[in-house]
Coordinates of C-alpha atoms and ligand atoms in Angstrom, one line a residue:
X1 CA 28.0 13.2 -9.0
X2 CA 29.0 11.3 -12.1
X3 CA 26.0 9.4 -14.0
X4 CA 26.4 6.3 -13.5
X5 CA 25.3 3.9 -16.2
X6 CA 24.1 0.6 -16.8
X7 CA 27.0 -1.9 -17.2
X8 CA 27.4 -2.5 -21.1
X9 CA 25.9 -5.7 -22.5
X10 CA 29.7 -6.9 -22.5
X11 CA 28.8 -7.1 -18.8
X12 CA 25.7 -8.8 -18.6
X13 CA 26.2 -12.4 -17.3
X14 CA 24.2 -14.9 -20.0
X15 CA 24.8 -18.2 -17.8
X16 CA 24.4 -17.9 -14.0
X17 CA 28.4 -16.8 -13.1
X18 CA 29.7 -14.6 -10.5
X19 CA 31.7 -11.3 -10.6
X20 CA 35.2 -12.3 -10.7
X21 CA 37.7 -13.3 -8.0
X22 CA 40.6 -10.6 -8.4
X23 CA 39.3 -7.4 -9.6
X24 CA 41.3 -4.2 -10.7
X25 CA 39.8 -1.2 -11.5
X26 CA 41.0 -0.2 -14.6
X27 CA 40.1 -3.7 -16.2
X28 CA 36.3 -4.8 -17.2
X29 CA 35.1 -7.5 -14.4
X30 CA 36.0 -11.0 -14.9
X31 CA 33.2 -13.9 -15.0
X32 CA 33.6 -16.9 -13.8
X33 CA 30.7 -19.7 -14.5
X34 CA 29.3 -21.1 -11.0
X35 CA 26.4 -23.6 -10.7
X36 CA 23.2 -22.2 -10.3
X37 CA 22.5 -24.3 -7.2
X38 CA 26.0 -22.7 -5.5
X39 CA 23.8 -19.4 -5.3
X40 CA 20.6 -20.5 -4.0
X41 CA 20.9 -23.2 -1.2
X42 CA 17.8 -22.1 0.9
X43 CA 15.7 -20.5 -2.0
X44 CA 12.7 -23.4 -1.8
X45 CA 12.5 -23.0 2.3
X46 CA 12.1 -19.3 1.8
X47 CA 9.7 -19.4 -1.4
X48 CA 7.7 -21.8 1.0
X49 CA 8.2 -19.2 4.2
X50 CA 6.8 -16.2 1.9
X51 CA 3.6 -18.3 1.1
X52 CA 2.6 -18.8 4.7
X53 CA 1.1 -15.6 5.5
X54 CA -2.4 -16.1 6.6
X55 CA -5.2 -14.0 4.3
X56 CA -8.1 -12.9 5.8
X57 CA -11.4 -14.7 5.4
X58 CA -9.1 -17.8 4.9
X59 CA -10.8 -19.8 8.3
X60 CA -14.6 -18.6 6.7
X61 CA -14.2 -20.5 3.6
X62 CA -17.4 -20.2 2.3
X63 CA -18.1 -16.5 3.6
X64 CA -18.2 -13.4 3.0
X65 CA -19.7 -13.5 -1.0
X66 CA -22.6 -11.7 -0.2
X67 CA -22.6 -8.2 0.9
X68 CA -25.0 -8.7 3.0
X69 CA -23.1 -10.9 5.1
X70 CA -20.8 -7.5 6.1
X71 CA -21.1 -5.3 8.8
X72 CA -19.7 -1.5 7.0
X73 CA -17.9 0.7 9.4
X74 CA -16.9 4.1 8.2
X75 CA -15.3 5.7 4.9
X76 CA -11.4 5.2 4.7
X77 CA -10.7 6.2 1.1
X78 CA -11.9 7.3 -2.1
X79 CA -10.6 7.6 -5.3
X80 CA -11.7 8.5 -8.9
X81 CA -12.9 5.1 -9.5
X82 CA -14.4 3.7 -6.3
X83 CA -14.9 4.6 -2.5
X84 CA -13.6 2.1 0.3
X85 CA -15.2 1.3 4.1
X86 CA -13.8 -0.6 6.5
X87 CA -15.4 -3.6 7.4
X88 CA -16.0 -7.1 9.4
X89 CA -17.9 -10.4 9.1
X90 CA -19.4 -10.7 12.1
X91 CA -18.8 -13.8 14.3
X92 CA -21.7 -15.4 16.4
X93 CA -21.3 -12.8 18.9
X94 CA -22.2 -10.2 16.8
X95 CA -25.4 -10.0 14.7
X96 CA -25.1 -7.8 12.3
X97 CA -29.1 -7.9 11.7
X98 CA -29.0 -6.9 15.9
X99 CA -30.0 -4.0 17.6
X100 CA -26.3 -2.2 17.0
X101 CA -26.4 -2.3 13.4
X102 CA -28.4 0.2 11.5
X103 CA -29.9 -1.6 8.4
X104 CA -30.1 1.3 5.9
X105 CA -32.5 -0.6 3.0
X106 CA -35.3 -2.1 4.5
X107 CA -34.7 -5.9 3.3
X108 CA -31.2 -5.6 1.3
X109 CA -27.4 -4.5 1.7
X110 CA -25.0 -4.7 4.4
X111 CA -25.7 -3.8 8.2
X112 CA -23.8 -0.4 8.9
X113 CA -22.3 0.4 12.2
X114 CA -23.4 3.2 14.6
X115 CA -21.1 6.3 14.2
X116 CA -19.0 6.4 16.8
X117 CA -19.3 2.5 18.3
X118 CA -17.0 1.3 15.2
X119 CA -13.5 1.4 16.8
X120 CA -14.8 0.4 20.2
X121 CA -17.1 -2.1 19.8
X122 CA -16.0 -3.9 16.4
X123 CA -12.6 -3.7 14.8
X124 CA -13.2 -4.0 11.3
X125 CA -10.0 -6.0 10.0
X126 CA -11.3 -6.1 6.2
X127 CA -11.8 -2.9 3.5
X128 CA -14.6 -3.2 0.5
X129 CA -13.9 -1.0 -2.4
X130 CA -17.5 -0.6 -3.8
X131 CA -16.0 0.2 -7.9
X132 CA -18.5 3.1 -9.7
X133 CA -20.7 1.8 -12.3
X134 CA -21.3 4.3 -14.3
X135 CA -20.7 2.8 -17.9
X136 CA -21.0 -1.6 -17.3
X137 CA -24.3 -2.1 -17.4
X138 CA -25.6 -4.2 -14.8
X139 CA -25.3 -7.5 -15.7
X140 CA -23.1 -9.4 -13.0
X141 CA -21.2 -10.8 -16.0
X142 CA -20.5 -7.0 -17.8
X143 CA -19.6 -5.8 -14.8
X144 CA -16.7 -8.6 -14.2
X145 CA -15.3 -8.4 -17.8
X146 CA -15.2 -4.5 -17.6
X147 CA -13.7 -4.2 -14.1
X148 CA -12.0 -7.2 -14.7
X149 CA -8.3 -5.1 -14.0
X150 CA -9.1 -4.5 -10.3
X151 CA -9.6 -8.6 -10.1
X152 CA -5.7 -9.2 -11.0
X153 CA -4.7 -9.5 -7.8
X154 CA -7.5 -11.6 -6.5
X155 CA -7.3 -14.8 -5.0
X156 CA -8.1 -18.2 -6.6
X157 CA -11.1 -18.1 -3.5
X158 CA -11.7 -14.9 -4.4
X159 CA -13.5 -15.5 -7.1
X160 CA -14.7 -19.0 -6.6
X161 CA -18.0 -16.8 -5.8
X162 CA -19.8 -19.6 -3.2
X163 CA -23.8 -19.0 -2.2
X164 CA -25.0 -17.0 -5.0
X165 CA -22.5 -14.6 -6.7
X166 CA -21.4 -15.5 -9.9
X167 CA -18.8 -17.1 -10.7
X168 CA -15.4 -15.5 -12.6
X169 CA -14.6 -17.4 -15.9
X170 CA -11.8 -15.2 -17.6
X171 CA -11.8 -15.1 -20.9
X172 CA -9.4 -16.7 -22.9
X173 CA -6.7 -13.8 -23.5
X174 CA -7.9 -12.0 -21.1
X175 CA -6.3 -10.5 -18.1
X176 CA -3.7 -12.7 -15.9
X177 CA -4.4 -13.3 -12.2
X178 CA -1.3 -12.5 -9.9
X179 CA 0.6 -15.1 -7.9
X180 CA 0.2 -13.6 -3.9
X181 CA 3.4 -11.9 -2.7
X182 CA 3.2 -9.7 0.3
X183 CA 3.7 -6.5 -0.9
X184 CA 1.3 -6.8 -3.4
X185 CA -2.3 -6.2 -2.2
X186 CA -4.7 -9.6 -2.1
X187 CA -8.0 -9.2 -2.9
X188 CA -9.9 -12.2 -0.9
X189 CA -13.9 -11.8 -2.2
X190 CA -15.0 -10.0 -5.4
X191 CA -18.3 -10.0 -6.0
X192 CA -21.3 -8.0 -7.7
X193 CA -24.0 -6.8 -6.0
X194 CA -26.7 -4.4 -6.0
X195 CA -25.3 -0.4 -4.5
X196 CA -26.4 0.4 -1.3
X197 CA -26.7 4.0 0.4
X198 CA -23.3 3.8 2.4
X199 CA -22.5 6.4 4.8
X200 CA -21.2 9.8 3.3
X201 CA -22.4 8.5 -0.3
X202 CA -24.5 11.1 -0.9
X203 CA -22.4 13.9 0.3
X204 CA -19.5 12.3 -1.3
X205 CA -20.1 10.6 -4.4
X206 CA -24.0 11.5 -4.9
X207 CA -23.5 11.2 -9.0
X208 CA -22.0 7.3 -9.0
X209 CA -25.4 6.4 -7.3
X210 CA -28.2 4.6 -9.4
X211 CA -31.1 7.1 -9.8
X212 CA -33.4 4.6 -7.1
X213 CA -30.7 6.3 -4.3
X214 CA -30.7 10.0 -5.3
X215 CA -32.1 11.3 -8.0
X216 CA -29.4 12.7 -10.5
X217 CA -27.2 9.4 -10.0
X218 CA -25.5 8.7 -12.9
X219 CA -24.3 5.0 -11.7
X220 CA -25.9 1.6 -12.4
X221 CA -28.0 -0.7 -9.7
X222 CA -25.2 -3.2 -9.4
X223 CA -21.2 -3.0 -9.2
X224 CA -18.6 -4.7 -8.4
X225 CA -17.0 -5.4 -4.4
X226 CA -13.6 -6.1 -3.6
X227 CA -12.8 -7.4 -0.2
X228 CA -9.1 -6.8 1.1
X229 CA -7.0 -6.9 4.5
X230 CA -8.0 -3.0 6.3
X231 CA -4.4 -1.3 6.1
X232 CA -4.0 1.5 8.5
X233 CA -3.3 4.0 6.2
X234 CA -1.3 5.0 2.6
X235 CA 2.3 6.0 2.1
X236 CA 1.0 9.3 1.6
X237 CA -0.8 9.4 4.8
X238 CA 2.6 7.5 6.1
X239 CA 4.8 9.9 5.5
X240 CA 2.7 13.0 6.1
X241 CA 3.7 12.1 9.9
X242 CA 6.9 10.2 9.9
X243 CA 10.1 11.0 8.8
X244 CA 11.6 7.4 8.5
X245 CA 15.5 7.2 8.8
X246 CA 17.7 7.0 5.7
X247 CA 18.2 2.9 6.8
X248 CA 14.1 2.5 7.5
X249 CA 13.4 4.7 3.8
X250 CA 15.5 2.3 1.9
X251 CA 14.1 -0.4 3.4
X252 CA 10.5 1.3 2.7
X253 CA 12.1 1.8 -1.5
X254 CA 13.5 -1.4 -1.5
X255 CA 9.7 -3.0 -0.8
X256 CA 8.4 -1.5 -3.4
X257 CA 11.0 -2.8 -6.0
X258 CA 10.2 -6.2 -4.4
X259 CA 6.8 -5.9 -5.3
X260 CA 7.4 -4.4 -8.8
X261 CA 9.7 -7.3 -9.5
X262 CA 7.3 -9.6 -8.8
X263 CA 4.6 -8.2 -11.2
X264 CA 7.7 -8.2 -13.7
X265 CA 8.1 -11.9 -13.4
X266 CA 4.1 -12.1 -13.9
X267 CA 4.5 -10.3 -17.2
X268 CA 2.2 -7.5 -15.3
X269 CA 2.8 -3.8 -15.3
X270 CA 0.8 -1.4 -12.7
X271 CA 0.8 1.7 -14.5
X272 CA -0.4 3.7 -12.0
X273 CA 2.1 4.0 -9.2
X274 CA 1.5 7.0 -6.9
X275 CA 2.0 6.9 -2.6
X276 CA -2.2 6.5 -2.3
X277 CA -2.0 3.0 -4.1
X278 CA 0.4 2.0 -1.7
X279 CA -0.8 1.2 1.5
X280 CA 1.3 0.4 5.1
X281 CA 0.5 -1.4 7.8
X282 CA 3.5 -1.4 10.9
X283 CA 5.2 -4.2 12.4
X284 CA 5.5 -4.6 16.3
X285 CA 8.6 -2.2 15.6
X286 CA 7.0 0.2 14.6
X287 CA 8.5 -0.7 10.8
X288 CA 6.4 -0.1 7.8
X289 CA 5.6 -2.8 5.4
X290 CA 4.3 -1.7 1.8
X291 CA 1.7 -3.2 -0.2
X292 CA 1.0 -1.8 -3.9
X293 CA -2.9 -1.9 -4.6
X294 CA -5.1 -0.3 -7.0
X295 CA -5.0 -2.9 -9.8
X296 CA -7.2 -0.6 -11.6
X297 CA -5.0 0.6 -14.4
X298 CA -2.6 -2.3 -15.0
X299 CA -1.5 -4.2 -18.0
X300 CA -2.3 -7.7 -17.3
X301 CA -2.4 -9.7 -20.8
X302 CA -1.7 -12.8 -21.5
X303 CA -1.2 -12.6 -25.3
X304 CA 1.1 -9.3 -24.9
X305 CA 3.1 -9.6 -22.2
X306 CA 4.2 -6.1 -21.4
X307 CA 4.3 -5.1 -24.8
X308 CA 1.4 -3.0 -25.5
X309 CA 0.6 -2.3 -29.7
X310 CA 0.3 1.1 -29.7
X311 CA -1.8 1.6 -33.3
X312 CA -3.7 4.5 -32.4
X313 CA -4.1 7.3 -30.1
X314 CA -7.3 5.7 -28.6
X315 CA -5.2 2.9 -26.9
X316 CA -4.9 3.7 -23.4
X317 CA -1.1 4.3 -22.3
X318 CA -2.6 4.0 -18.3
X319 CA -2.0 5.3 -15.3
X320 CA -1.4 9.2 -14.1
X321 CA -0.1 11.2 -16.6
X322 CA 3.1 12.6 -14.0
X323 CA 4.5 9.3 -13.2
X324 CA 4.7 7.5 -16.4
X325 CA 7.8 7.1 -17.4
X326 CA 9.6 8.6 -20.5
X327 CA 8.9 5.5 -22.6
X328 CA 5.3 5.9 -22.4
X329 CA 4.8 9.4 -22.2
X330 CA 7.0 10.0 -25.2
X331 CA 5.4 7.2 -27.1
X332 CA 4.1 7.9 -30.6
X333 CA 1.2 5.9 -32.0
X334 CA 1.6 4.6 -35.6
X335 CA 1.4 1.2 -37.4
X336 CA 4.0 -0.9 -35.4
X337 CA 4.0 0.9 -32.8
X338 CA 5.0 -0.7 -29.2
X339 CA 5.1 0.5 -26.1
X340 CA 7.4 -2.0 -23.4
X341 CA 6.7 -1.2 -19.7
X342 CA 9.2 -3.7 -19.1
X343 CA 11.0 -0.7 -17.1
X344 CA 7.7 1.3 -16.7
X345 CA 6.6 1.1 -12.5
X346 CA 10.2 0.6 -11.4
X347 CA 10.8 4.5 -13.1
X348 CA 7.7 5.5 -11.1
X349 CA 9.5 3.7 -7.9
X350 CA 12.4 6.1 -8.3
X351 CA 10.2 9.3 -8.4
X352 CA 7.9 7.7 -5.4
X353 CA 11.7 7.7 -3.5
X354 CA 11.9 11.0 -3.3
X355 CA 9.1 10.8 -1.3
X356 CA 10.2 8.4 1.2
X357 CA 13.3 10.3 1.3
X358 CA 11.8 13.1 2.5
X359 CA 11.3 15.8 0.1
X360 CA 8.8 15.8 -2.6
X361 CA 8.2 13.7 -5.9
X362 CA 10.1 16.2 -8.3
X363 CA 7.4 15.4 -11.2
X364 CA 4.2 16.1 -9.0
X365 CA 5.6 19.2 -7.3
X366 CA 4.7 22.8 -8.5
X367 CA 7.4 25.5 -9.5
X368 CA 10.8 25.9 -10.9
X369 CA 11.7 22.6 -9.8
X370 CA 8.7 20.6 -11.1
X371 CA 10.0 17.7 -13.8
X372 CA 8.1 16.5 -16.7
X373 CA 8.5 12.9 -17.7
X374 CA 8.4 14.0 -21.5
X375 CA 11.1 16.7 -21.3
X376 CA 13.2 16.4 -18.1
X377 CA 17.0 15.8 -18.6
X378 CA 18.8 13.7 -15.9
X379 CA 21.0 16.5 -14.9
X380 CA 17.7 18.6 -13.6
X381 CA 16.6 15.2 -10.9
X382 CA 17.5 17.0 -7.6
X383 CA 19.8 15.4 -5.2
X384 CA 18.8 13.2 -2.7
X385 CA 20.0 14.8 0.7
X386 CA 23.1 14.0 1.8
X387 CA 22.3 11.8 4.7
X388 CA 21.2 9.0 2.0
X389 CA 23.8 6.7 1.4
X390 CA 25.8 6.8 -2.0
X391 CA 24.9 4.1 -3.2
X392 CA 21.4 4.6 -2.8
X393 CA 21.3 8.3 -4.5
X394 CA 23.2 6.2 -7.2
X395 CA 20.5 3.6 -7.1
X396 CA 17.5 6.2 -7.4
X397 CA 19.4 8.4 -10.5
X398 CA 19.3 5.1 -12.2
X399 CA 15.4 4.1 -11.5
X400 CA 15.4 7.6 -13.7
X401 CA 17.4 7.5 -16.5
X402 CA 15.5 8.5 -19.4
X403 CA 16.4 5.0 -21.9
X404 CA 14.6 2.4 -20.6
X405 CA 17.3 -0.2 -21.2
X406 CA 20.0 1.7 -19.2
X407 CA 17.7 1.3 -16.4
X408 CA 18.0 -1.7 -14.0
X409 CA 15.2 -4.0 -13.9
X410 CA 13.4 -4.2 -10.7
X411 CA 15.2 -7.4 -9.5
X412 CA 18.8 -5.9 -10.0
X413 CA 17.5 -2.7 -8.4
X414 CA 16.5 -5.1 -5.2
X415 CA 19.1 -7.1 -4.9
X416 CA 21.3 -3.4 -4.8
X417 CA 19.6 -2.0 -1.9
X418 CA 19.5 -6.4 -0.2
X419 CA 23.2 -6.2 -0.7
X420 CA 23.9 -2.5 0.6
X421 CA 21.9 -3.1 3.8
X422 CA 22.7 -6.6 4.6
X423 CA 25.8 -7.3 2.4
X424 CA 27.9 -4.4 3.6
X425 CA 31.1 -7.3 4.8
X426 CA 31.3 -8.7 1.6
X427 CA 30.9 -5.4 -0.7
X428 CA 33.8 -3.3 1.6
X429 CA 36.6 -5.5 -0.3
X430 CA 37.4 -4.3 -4.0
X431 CA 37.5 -7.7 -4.8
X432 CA 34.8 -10.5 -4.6
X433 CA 35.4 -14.2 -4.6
X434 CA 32.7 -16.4 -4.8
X435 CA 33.1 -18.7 -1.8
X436 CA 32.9 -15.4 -0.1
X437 CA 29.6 -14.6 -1.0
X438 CA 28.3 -18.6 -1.3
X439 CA 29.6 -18.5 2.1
X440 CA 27.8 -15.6 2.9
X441 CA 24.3 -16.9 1.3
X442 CA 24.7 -19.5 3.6
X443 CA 25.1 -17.7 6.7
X444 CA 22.6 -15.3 5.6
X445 CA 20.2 -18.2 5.2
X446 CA 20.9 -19.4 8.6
X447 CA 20.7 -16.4 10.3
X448 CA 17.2 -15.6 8.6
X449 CA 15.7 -19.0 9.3
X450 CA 16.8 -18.7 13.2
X451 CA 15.2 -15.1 13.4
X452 CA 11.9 -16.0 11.9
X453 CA 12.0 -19.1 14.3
X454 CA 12.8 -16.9 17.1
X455 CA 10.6 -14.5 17.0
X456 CA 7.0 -14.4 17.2
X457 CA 6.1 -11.3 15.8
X458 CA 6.4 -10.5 12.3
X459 CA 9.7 -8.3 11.6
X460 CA 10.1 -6.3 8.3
X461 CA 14.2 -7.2 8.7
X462 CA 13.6 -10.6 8.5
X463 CA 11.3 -10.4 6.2
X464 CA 13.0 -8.6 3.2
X465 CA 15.7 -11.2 4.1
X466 CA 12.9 -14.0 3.4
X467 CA 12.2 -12.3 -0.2
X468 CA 16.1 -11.8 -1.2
X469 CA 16.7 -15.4 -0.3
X470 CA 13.4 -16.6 -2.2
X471 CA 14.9 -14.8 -5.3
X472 CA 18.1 -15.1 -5.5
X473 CA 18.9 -15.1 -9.2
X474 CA 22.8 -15.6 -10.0
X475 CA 22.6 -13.5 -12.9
X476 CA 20.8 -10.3 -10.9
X477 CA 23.0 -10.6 -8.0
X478 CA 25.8 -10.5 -10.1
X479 CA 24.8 -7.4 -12.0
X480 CA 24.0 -5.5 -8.5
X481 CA 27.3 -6.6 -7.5
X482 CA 29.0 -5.1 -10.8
X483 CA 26.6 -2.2 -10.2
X484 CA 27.7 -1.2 -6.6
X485 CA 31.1 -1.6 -7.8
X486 CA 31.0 0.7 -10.4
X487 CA 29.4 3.5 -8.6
X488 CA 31.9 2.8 -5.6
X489 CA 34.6 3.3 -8.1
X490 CA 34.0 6.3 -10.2
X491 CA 35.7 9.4 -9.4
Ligands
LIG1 N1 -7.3 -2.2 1.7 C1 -7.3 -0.9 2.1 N2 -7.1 -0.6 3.4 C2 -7.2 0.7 3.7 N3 -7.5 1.7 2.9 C3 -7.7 1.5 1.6 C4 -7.6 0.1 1.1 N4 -7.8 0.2 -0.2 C5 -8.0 1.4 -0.5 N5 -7.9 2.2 0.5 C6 -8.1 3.7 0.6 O1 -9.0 4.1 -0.4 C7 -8.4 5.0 -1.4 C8 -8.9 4.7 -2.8 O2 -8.7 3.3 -3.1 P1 -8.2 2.9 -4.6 O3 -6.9 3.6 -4.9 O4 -8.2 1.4 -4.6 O5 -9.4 3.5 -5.4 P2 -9.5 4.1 -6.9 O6 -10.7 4.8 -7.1 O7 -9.2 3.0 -7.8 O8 -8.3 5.1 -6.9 P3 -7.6 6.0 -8.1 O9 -8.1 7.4 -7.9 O10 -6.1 5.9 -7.8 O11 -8.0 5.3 -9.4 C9 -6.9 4.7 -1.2 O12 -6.1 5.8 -1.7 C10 -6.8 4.4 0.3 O13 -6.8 5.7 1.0
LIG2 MG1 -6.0 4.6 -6.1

């Protein structure tokens, strides 16, 4: 396959315009200007539609601050920083101080749930990641400006820490909070608290305990608690049982660059991108939806943006070491130095692909064909089986070219895979008028509204719809457009 680059600047729309009327192959693409508004006649119902998902906790307003105030169910996750339980505030009906709940410490912590009663008895529809304190002291206030990463995504309630937690004041400068979108993980409590003796911690994570629960603990008497929605499992986990159809695995890719837009527009990078910090939950259909969590390691500052000064070898590039992209594993400290992670997560969304395409992420796999980010030339990437559409191989080769700015940014990268699984009528012409594709907005729109109206439960389709039409950016589309056409073109 030929490798496909990124138009040349001569291509890039400046004002919002759409690719020309009459277009013939051997000439460069034709602009012409349109209105912004032309492009985005729904965009305000659907930015509104996206915003009406319901968070959990949202009907206990003034719960669920306290960890006390939980019932904990069993582990579901642990990773290098923290270890997750499922959990549940219990309604009137159940007490968690009652004779079903184990209370481990006498007077304080959480009521625990019988082994074995949790999925019977009490569904637990909320997850707390306890963090591990081993180096913030434990003052509520060191604790929050340390961790203060994970809190990104956190809610506005989140942190409005009711009935005795403290409350979050960021400092000035200091890490941005995320507008919701709904692949992006919503924390809905943070709060510090003193550790309690969870189940498994002291087979699992003995050394993160404070020396008062075993005696070699390493870990402070207080830490931070996030509070999210209880996804049923990870992509990893995902996709260690399901082989989802070329069509379901783009939609599945085409989440994620969703999401990574969005953190984009925030002026917010991840940085650590890997299929456990992406969890899935599945719609009535059986569909996946994709959520990226693990705020952990992002680059969330309001005074650089996504340019990190990199002075020194002591600043902290982030994230795992296989899926940072070129740009930042390549990058050289010195006076002056800069690293952008502009392009950063949607490069670690091309590797993650692979995955969801079915074979393994080239730069985490062992052997001849294992990639390094530093070194690996484009001509090494492996192809994506034949049963992925062109477009889309095309689409994933470009997440991982090695120059940053002949990547595509996460939005044109979206709007490729909205337009090659809903746009198919209006790309099969070699030429594309713009009353065509207005006309086809329009429809789309239409069509999206009546399906989310129709339907009662919630359908990843109509869904991803919601998002493209909440987005629509004249300049992106057109570039996706131009994009497509190019690849459809070469030789
Ligand atoms: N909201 C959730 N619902 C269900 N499972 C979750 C949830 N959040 C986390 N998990 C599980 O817990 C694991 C660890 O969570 P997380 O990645 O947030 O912790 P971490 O210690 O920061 O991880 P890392 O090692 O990547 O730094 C996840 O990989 C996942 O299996
Ligand atoms: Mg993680």
């Amino acid at each position: 396959m030929r490798e496909v680059g990124w138009p040349e600047p001569a291509c890039v729309v400046q004002t919002p315009c759409l690719p020309l009327a009459e277009r013939d192959d051997q000439a460069p693409p034709r602009l012409i200007p349109a209105s912004p508004g032309l492009l985005c006649p729904s965009q305000a119902i659907f930015t509104q539609k996206n915003k009406l998902l319901p968070e959990p906790l949202d009907s206990k307003r003034w719960q669920g601050f306290q960890l006390e105030e939980y019932v904990i169910g069993r582990s579901i996750g642990k990773g290098c920083s923290a270890a997750v339980y499922e959990a549940t505030v219990p309604t009137g009906r159940q007490d968690p101080q009652g004779a079903g709940h184990h209370r481990l410490l006498t007077s304080r912590g959480p009521a625990v749930a019988p082994h074995g009663e949790t999925e019977a008895s009490a569904p637990f529809p909320l997850a707390i990641k306890m963090m591990w304190n081993i180096s913030a002291g434990s003052s509520s206030e060191a604790i929050l400006n340390t961790m203060s990463q994970e809190l990104v995504p956190a809610s506005r309630a989140a942190l409005s820490g009711a009935y005795g937690a403290v409350p979050y004041r960021r400092a000035k400068g200091g890490p941005k909070q995320l507008a919701p979108h709904p692949n992006i993980i919503r924390v809905v409590r943070a709060f510090t608290s003193s550790v309690p003796l969870l189940p498994g911690a002291l087979i699992d994570y003995p050394d993160m305990l404070p020396p008062r629960l075993h005696p070699s603990g390493l870990g402070h008497g207080r830490t931070l608690f996030l509070v999210m929605k209880n996804y049923p499992c990870t992509l990893r986990q995902y996709l260690g049982t399901a082989a989802p159809s070329p069509r379901l695995a783009t939609m599945m890719t085409l989440q994620l660059l969703e999401g990574v837009d969005h953190l984009v527009q925030q002026g917010i990078a991840h940085r650590d991108l890997k299929s456990d910090n992406i969890l899935v939950e599945l719609d009535a259909d059986g569909c996946p939806w994709l959520v990226i969590t693990d705020f952990g390691c992002c680059l969330a500052d309001a005074s650089i943006g996504l340019q990190l000064p990199f002075t020194s070898c002591y600043v902290d590039r982030g994230g795992n070491g296989c899926l940072m992209a070129p740009e930042v594993s390549t990058a050289c400290p010195g006076p002056g130095a800069v690293i952008d992670y502009s392009k950063a997560d949607v490069w670690a969304v091309g590797t993650i692909a692979y995955e969801i395409f079915g074979l393994s992420n080239p730069f985490y796999s062992q052997g001849p064909a294992h990639l390094e980010s530093r070194s690996y030339q484009e001509a090494q990437l492996p192809a994506l089986p034949e049963s992925v559409p062109a477009d889309t191989r095309c689409l994933v080769r470009s997440l991982l070219q090695r120059k940053a700015s002949k990547r595509p940014a996460a939005r044109v990268a979206a709007d490729v895979l909205h337009l090659k699984l809903w746009g198919e009528d209006i790309l099969a012409p070699k030429s594309l008028k713009l009353d065509q594709l207005v006309g086809w907005l329009l429809q789309q729109s239409a069509a999206t509204l009546l399906a989310g109206r129709l339907t009662e439960k919630s359908c990843v389709e109509t869904k991803l719809k919601m998002l493209f039409l909440a987005h629509l950016e004249c300049e992106a589309l057109c570039q996706a457009a131009l994009l497509l056409h190019s690849w459809r073109a070469a030789p």
